[in-house]
Amino acid sequence: MLHKSTWLLFFFWLGFTFPGFSQDLMGRTTVTPRMRVIVDNDFSGDPDGLFQLAHLLLSPSVEIRAIIGSHLKVGDGFDASKTQAQNAANKAKELLQIMQVKRSVPIIAGSNTGMVNDSTPVKSEAVNFIIKEALRTDTQLPLYVLAGAGLTEIASALLTTPRIADKLTLIWIGGPEYPELALPPPNYSNPEYNLNIDKAAARVVFNQSTVPIWQVPRNAYRQALLPYSQLLLKIKPHGKTGAYLTGLLENLMTRIQKYLNIGETYILGDSPLVLLTALQSSFEADPSSSAYVIKLAPKINEQGAYEFNHTGRPIRVYTRLDVNLMFNDFFAKLELFKK
C-alpha cells in the first residue's frame, strides 16, 4: 500500500489542484471548503461572537451558508432592547462591510424572544433556513450549526422538522461544568450564561432531540484567553478589520472597568467554533488537537441544571482546547488578509 505522502505526490504529478483559497478573501492557495456551517450568535452582545465570525470568514475550508443573529436574555446588559436579534444581524452586516466581503452570504435575524415552552417552536426565516439547508440532497459536505449563544433557532428547527436531527452536527458554546470533570469558577452564574438565554430551547435539544452535539461547556470555553498584549500586537495593526475588532473589545473593557477590574485578558469564548471546524486535521478529519470525553446527554431541568439521564444519547463534551492553534491561525490570517 502506498504511503499517504506518496499518494499526494501522485495526485500532484497528475496535475490535480485545488483552486481558490477562500471565499474571495484570502487570495490564491490550495484550500477549498470541506464542510458547510450555519453561524448562529448574539452579535449585539459580547464581541467574542464577532471575533469568531471574522475568523470563520477568513477560513477557506468552511462554506458559510448563513449567518443568524440571535437574541440575548431579556434585559441583558449588552443589549437591553427588544430587537436584539435584528441588532445582532446588523452587527454581522457591519463586520462584513468592513471586511469587504463581496460574495453573497445570507444574514438573517432570528427570533427576538426565546421559546415560551419546550414544545412550541418559534417561527422565523432563520428556522426555515436551517431546515432547508439540512434537507439538501445536492451536496455531500457535512453541515455544522455553530451556536455561540442560546439555542432558540436550532431547537425550533428540530421541533418543526425532527428528521433533520441526523443531517447536521450542533456545536454549542454553553452549559455549566459537569461536576465530575471540573469545578465552576468563583462567583459563577447559575444557570450558565448561554443556557440561561433560552432554557426551554436547551431542554428541547438535550432532552428531546437526537441531534449529535459537540458541547463546549464553561470550563472549556473559559480557556480561550486572549491577552491584551496580543490584541495590540497581533490584531490591532492588521487593517480595518483588526482595528474594528480591537475597538469593540477596548470600548467594552473601558466600560467594564468602571465596575470590575478584569485584568489584562479577555475570554474569546466563541472562537472554539472555528477551532472545531475549520481547523480539523487533514487526514481522518477531526479536531484532533483538542480533547473531549463522551458522556450521556444529561436531562436539563426547568432551572437549567443537569440531571443524569441513563437513556441520554452519547455526546461530545470538550475538556481541553488547542487555543494556541486557534489564536495563531487567526493572527496569521489577519496578517495575510490586510483589510
CSV table of C-alpha atoms in Angstrom, one decimal:
chain,number,residue,atom,x,y,z
A,1,MET,CA,0.0,0.0,0.0
A,2,LEU,CA,1.3,3.5,-0.9
A,3,HIS,CA,2.1,5.8,2.0
A,4,LYS,CA,-0.2,8.8,2.1
A,5,SER,CA,2.7,11.2,1.1
A,6,THR,CA,3.2,9.1,-2.0
A,7,TRP,CA,-0.4,9.4,-2.9
A,8,LEU,CA,-0.1,13.2,-2.5
A,9,LEU,CA,2.9,13.3,-4.9
A,10,PHE,CA,0.9,11.1,-7.3
A,11,PHE,CA,-2.0,13.5,-7.3
A,12,PHE,CA,0.2,16.5,-8.0
A,13,TRP,CA,2.0,14.5,-10.7
A,14,LEU,CA,-1.3,14.0,-12.4
A,15,GLY,CA,-1.9,17.7,-12.3
A,16,PHE,CA,-4.7,17.8,-9.7
A,17,THR,CA,-5.0,21.2,-8.0
A,18,PHE,CA,-7.5,22.6,-5.5
A,19,PRO,CA,-8.1,26.2,-6.8
A,20,GLY,CA,-9.2,29.1,-4.8
A,21,PHE,CA,-8.1,29.7,-1.2
A,22,SER,CA,-11.3,31.0,0.1
A,23,GLN,CA,-14.4,32.8,0.0
A,24,ASP,CA,-12.8,35.7,-2.0
A,25,LEU,CA,-10.9,36.9,1.0
A,26,MET,CA,-7.5,35.3,1.2
A,27,GLY,CA,-6.1,35.2,-2.3
A,28,ARG,CA,-4.9,32.0,-4.1
A,29,THR,CA,-3.9,28.8,-2.5
A,30,THR,CA,-4.9,25.2,-2.4
A,31,VAL,CA,-7.7,25.0,0.1
A,32,THR,CA,-11.4,24.7,-0.7
A,33,PRO,CA,-14.5,24.0,1.5
A,34,ARG,CA,-14.9,20.6,3.0
A,35,MET,CA,-17.9,21.5,5.3
A,36,ARG,CA,-20.9,23.8,5.5
A,37,VAL,CA,-21.6,25.9,8.5
A,38,ILE,CA,-24.5,28.0,9.7
A,39,VAL,CA,-23.4,30.6,12.2
A,40,ASP,CA,-25.9,31.4,15.0
A,41,ASN,CA,-24.8,34.0,17.5
A,42,ASP,CA,-25.7,37.0,19.6
A,43,PHE,CA,-23.6,39.6,17.8
A,44,SER,CA,-25.1,42.5,19.6
A,45,GLY,CA,-23.8,41.1,22.9
A,46,ASP,CA,-20.3,40.0,23.9
A,47,PRO,CA,-17.9,40.9,21.0
A,48,ASP,CA,-16.4,37.5,21.1
A,49,GLY,CA,-19.0,36.4,18.5
A,50,LEU,CA,-17.7,39.0,16.0
A,51,PHE,CA,-14.1,37.8,16.5
A,52,GLN,CA,-15.3,34.3,15.8
A,53,LEU,CA,-17.2,35.4,12.7
A,54,ALA,CA,-14.2,37.3,11.3
A,55,HIS,CA,-12.1,34.2,11.8
A,56,LEU,CA,-14.6,32.0,10.0
A,57,LEU,CA,-14.8,34.4,7.1
A,58,LEU,CA,-11.1,34.1,6.7
A,59,SER,CA,-11.2,30.3,6.8
A,60,PRO,CA,-11.3,28.7,3.4
A,61,SER,CA,-12.2,25.1,4.5
A,62,VAL,CA,-15.7,26.2,5.6
A,63,GLU,CA,-18.5,27.3,3.4
A,64,ILE,CA,-20.7,29.7,5.4
A,65,ARG,CA,-24.2,29.1,4.3
A,66,ALA,CA,-25.9,31.7,6.5
A,67,ILE,CA,-25.3,34.0,9.5
A,68,ILE,CA,-28.1,34.2,12.0
A,69,GLY,CA,-28.3,37.0,14.5
A,70,SER,CA,-29.8,35.7,17.8
A,71,HIS,CA,-31.3,37.2,20.9
A,72,LEU,CA,-30.0,37.6,24.4
A,73,LYS,CA,-31.7,37.2,27.7
A,74,VAL,CA,-34.4,39.8,28.3
A,75,GLY,CA,-32.8,43.0,29.7
A,76,ASP,CA,-29.2,41.8,29.1
A,77,GLY,CA,-26.6,44.5,29.9
A,78,PHE,CA,-25.0,44.1,26.4
A,79,ASP,CA,-28.3,44.9,24.7
A,80,ALA,CA,-31.4,45.6,26.7
A,81,SER,CA,-33.6,46.4,23.6
A,82,LYS,CA,-36.5,44.3,22.3
A,83,THR,CA,-34.8,44.0,18.9
A,84,GLN,CA,-31.7,42.0,20.0
A,85,ALA,CA,-31.8,39.5,17.1
A,86,GLN,CA,-32.2,42.3,14.5
A,87,ASN,CA,-29.4,44.3,16.2
A,88,ALA,CA,-27.2,41.2,16.0
A,89,ALA,CA,-27.8,40.7,12.3
A,90,ASN,CA,-26.9,44.4,11.8
A,91,LYS,CA,-23.6,44.0,13.6
A,92,ALA,CA,-22.8,41.0,11.4
A,93,LYS,CA,-23.6,43.1,8.3
A,94,GLU,CA,-21.3,45.8,9.7
A,95,LEU,CA,-18.4,43.4,10.0
A,96,LEU,CA,-18.9,42.0,6.5
A,97,GLN,CA,-18.9,45.5,5.1
A,98,ILE,CA,-15.7,46.4,7.0
A,99,MET,CA,-14.1,43.2,5.6
A,100,GLN,CA,-15.3,44.0,2.1
A,101,VAL,CA,-16.9,40.6,1.7
A,102,LYS,CA,-18.1,40.5,-1.9
A,103,ARG,CA,-19.8,37.2,-2.1
A,104,SER,CA,-23.5,36.9,-1.0
A,105,VAL,CA,-23.9,35.5,2.5
A,106,PRO,CA,-27.4,35.5,3.9
A,107,ILE,CA,-27.6,37.4,7.1
A,108,ILE,CA,-30.8,36.6,8.9
A,109,ALA,CA,-32.4,37.9,12.1
A,110,GLY,CA,-33.7,35.1,14.3
A,111,SER,CA,-36.4,35.5,16.9
A,112,ASN,CA,-36.2,38.4,19.3
A,113,THR,CA,-37.6,36.3,22.1
A,114,GLY,CA,-37.0,32.8,23.4
A,115,MET,CA,-39.3,29.8,23.3
A,116,VAL,CA,-42.4,30.1,25.5
A,117,ASN,CA,-42.0,26.4,26.4
A,118,ASP,CA,-40.2,23.2,25.2
A,119,SER,CA,-43.0,22.2,22.9
A,120,THR,CA,-43.7,25.3,20.9
A,121,PRO,CA,-41.2,26.4,18.3
A,122,VAL,CA,-40.6,30.0,17.3
A,123,LYS,CA,-41.3,30.8,13.7
A,124,SER,CA,-38.6,32.7,11.8
A,125,GLU,CA,-36.8,32.9,8.5
A,126,ALA,CA,-33.8,31.6,10.3
A,127,VAL,CA,-35.6,28.4,11.5
A,128,ASN,CA,-36.8,27.8,7.9
A,129,PHE,CA,-33.2,28.3,6.6
A,130,ILE,CA,-31.8,25.7,9.0
A,131,ILE,CA,-34.4,23.2,7.9
A,132,LYS,CA,-33.9,23.8,4.2
A,133,GLU,CA,-30.1,23.6,4.4
A,134,ALA,CA,-30.3,20.4,6.4
A,135,LEU,CA,-32.6,18.7,3.9
A,136,ARG,CA,-30.4,19.5,0.9
A,137,THR,CA,-29.5,16.5,-1.3
A,138,ASP,CA,-27.3,18.2,-3.8
A,139,THR,CA,-24.1,18.3,-1.7
A,140,GLN,CA,-22.1,15.8,0.3
A,141,LEU,CA,-20.4,18.4,2.5
A,142,PRO,CA,-21.3,17.8,6.2
A,143,LEU,CA,-23.3,20.5,7.9
A,144,TYR,CA,-22.5,22.1,11.3
A,145,VAL,CA,-24.7,24.5,13.1
A,146,LEU,CA,-22.4,26.7,15.2
A,147,ALA,CA,-24.2,28.2,18.2
A,148,GLY,CA,-22.4,30.7,20.3
A,149,ALA,CA,-25.3,31.8,22.4
A,150,GLY,CA,-28.8,30.5,23.0
A,151,LEU,CA,-30.4,27.6,21.1
A,152,THR,CA,-33.7,29.1,20.1
A,153,GLU,CA,-33.4,28.6,16.3
A,154,ILE,CA,-31.9,25.1,16.2
A,155,ALA,CA,-34.3,23.9,18.9
A,156,SER,CA,-37.3,25.3,16.9
A,157,ALA,CA,-36.0,23.8,13.7
A,158,LEU,CA,-35.7,20.4,15.4
A,159,LEU,CA,-39.2,20.6,16.8
A,160,THR,CA,-40.6,21.7,13.5
A,161,THR,CA,-38.9,19.1,11.4
A,162,PRO,CA,-37.4,16.3,13.7
A,163,ARG,CA,-35.9,14.4,10.7
A,164,ILE,CA,-33.1,17.0,10.3
A,165,ALA,CA,-31.5,15.7,13.5
A,166,ASP,CA,-29.4,13.1,11.7
A,167,LYS,CA,-28.4,15.6,8.9
A,168,LEU,CA,-26.3,18.0,10.9
A,169,THR,CA,-24.0,18.3,13.9
A,170,LEU,CA,-24.6,21.0,16.5
A,171,ILE,CA,-21.5,22.6,18.1
A,172,TRP,CA,-22.6,24.6,21.2
A,173,ILE,CA,-20.7,27.0,23.3
A,174,GLY,CA,-22.6,26.8,26.5
A,175,GLY,CA,-23.7,24.9,29.6
A,176,PRO,CA,-22.2,24.7,33.1
A,177,GLU,CA,-19.4,22.4,34.2
A,178,TYR,CA,-20.0,18.7,34.6
A,179,PRO,CA,-19.3,18.0,38.3
A,180,GLU,CA,-17.1,15.0,37.6
A,181,LEU,CA,-15.0,17.0,35.1
A,182,ALA,CA,-14.5,20.5,36.5
A,183,LEU,CA,-15.4,22.9,39.2
A,184,PRO,CA,-17.3,26.1,38.4
A,185,PRO,CA,-15.3,29.4,38.6
A,186,PRO,CA,-15.5,31.8,41.6
A,187,ASN,CA,-18.8,33.8,41.7
A,188,TYR,CA,-20.2,31.7,38.8
A,189,SER,CA,-23.5,32.5,37.2
A,190,ASN,CA,-26.3,29.9,37.6
A,191,PRO,CA,-27.7,29.0,35.2
A,192,GLU,CA,-24.7,29.3,32.9
A,193,TYR,CA,-24.9,32.5,30.7
A,194,ASN,CA,-25.7,30.9,27.2
A,195,LEU,CA,-28.0,28.2,28.6
A,196,ASN,CA,-29.9,30.9,30.5
A,197,ILE,CA,-30.7,32.8,27.3
A,198,ASP,CA,-33.3,30.1,26.5
A,199,LYS,CA,-33.7,27.3,28.9
A,200,ALA,CA,-36.7,25.8,27.1
A,201,ALA,CA,-34.6,25.6,23.9
A,202,ALA,CA,-31.8,23.8,25.7
A,203,ARG,CA,-34.4,21.3,27.1
A,204,VAL,CA,-35.5,20.6,23.5
A,205,VAL,CA,-32.0,20.0,22.2
A,206,PHE,CA,-30.8,17.9,25.1
A,207,ASN,CA,-33.9,16.1,26.4
A,208,GLN,CA,-36.0,15.6,23.3
A,209,SER,CA,-33.9,15.6,20.1
A,210,THR,CA,-31.4,13.1,18.8
A,211,VAL,CA,-29.1,15.7,17.1
A,212,PRO,CA,-25.4,15.0,17.5
A,213,ILE,CA,-23.9,17.5,20.0
A,214,TRP,CA,-20.3,18.7,20.4
A,215,GLN,CA,-20.6,20.8,23.6
A,216,VAL,CA,-18.0,23.3,24.8
A,217,PRO,CA,-19.1,24.0,28.4
A,218,ARG,CA,-18.0,26.9,30.6
A,219,ASN,CA,-14.8,25.3,31.9
A,220,ALA,CA,-13.7,24.7,28.3
A,221,TYR,CA,-14.6,28.0,26.6
A,222,ARG,CA,-13.0,29.9,29.5
A,223,GLN,CA,-9.7,28.5,28.3
A,224,ALA,CA,-9.8,30.9,25.2
A,225,LEU,CA,-8.0,33.7,26.9
A,226,LEU,CA,-6.6,36.5,24.7
A,227,PRO,CA,-4.0,38.7,26.4
A,228,TYR,CA,-4.4,42.4,25.9
A,229,SER,CA,-0.8,42.4,24.7
A,230,GLN,CA,-1.7,40.1,21.8
A,231,LEU,CA,-4.8,42.2,21.0
A,232,LEU,CA,-2.5,45.2,20.5
A,233,LEU,CA,0.3,43.4,18.6
A,234,LYS,CA,-1.4,40.7,16.6
A,235,ILE,CA,-4.9,42.1,15.9
A,236,LYS,CA,-5.0,45.9,16.0
A,237,PRO,CA,-2.3,46.6,13.4
A,238,HIS,CA,-3.8,44.5,10.7
A,239,GLY,CA,-6.1,46.6,8.6
A,240,LYS,CA,-9.6,47.9,9.2
A,241,THR,CA,-10.7,44.5,10.4
A,242,GLY,CA,-8.1,44.4,13.2
A,243,ALA,CA,-8.8,47.9,14.2
A,244,TYR,CA,-12.5,47.4,14.3
A,245,LEU,CA,-12.3,44.2,16.4
A,246,THR,CA,-9.8,45.9,18.8
A,247,GLY,CA,-12.1,48.9,19.1
A,248,LEU,CA,-15.0,46.7,20.1
A,249,LEU,CA,-13.0,45.0,22.8
A,250,GLU,CA,-11.3,48.1,24.1
A,251,ASN,CA,-14.5,50.0,24.4
A,252,LEU,CA,-16.1,47.1,26.3
A,253,MET,CA,-13.1,46.8,28.6
A,254,THR,CA,-13.3,50.5,29.4
A,255,ARG,CA,-17.0,50.3,30.2
A,256,ILE,CA,-16.5,47.2,32.4
A,257,GLN,CA,-13.5,48.8,34.2
A,258,LYS,CA,-15.9,51.2,36.0
A,259,TYR,CA,-17.5,48.3,37.8
A,260,LEU,CA,-14.9,45.5,37.8
A,261,ASN,CA,-11.2,45.2,37.3
A,262,ILE,CA,-10.9,42.5,34.6
A,263,GLY,CA,-7.2,42.5,34.4
A,264,GLU,CA,-5.3,42.0,31.1
A,265,THR,CA,-7.1,39.1,29.4
A,266,TYR,CA,-10.4,38.6,27.7
A,267,ILE,CA,-12.3,35.3,27.1
A,268,LEU,CA,-13.0,34.9,23.4
A,269,GLY,CA,-15.2,32.0,24.2
A,270,ASP,CA,-16.9,31.7,20.8
A,271,SER,CA,-13.6,31.2,18.9
A,272,PRO,CA,-13.6,27.4,19.6
A,273,LEU,CA,-16.4,27.2,17.0
A,274,VAL,CA,-13.6,27.9,14.4
A,275,LEU,CA,-11.1,25.6,16.0
A,276,LEU,CA,-13.5,22.6,16.0
A,277,THR,CA,-14.5,23.1,12.3
A,278,ALA,CA,-12.1,25.0,10.1
A,279,LEU,CA,-9.0,23.7,11.9
A,280,GLN,CA,-9.8,20.0,11.9
A,281,SER,CA,-7.0,17.6,11.0
A,282,SER,CA,-6.0,17.0,7.4
A,283,PHE,CA,-6.3,13.2,7.2
A,284,GLU,CA,-9.1,11.4,9.2
A,285,ALA,CA,-10.6,14.9,9.7
A,286,ASP,CA,-11.5,15.7,13.3
A,287,PRO,CA,-10.5,18.4,15.9
A,288,SER,CA,-7.6,16.1,16.8
A,289,SER,CA,-5.6,18.6,18.9
A,290,SER,CA,-8.4,19.2,21.4
A,291,ALA,CA,-9.6,16.8,23.9
A,292,TYR,CA,-13.2,15.6,24.8
A,293,VAL,CA,-15.0,12.9,26.7
A,294,ILE,CA,-18.1,11.0,25.6
A,295,LYS,CA,-21.0,11.5,28.1
A,296,LEU,CA,-24.7,10.6,28.1
A,297,ALA,CA,-26.6,13.7,27.3
A,298,PRO,CA,-28.0,15.0,30.6
A,299,LYS,CA,-31.5,16.0,31.1
A,300,ILE,CA,-31.8,19.7,31.6
A,301,ASN,CA,-34.4,20.7,34.1
A,302,GLU,CA,-36.6,23.8,34.2
A,303,GLN,CA,-34.0,25.6,36.4
A,304,GLY,CA,-31.3,25.0,33.8
A,305,ALA,CA,-29.3,22.3,35.8
A,306,TYR,CA,-28.1,18.9,34.6
A,307,GLU,CA,-29.8,15.8,35.7
A,308,PHE,CA,-28.4,12.3,35.0
A,309,ASN,CA,-30.3,10.6,32.2
A,310,HIS,CA,-29.5,7.0,31.7
A,311,THR,CA,-31.2,7.0,28.4
A,312,GLY,CA,-29.4,10.0,27.1
A,313,ARG,CA,-27.6,9.7,23.8
A,314,PRO,CA,-23.8,9.9,23.7
A,315,ILE,CA,-22.5,13.5,23.1
A,316,ARG,CA,-19.0,15.0,22.9
A,317,VAL,CA,-18.1,17.3,25.8
A,318,TYR,CA,-14.8,19.2,25.2
A,319,THR,CA,-12.5,19.5,28.2
A,320,ARG,CA,-9.3,20.9,26.6
A,321,LEU,CA,-9.0,23.2,23.6
A,322,ASP,CA,-5.9,23.9,21.5
A,323,VAL,CA,-6.0,27.6,21.9
A,324,ASN,CA,-2.5,28.1,20.5
A,325,LEU,CA,-3.6,26.7,17.2
A,326,MET,CA,-6.8,28.7,17.3
A,327,PHE,CA,-5.3,32.1,18.0
A,328,ASN,CA,-2.1,31.7,16.0
A,329,ASP,CA,-4.2,30.8,12.9
A,330,PHE,CA,-6.4,33.8,13.5
A,331,PHE,CA,-3.4,36.1,13.8
A,332,ALA,CA,-1.8,34.7,10.7
A,333,LYS,CA,-5.0,35.0,8.6
A,334,LEU,CA,-5.5,38.6,9.7
A,335,GLU,CA,-1.9,39.5,8.7
A,336,LEU,CA,-2.4,37.8,5.3
A,337,PHE,CA,-5.8,39.5,4.8
A,338,LYS,CA,-4.7,43.1,5.4
A,339,LYS,CA,-8.1,44.7,5.0
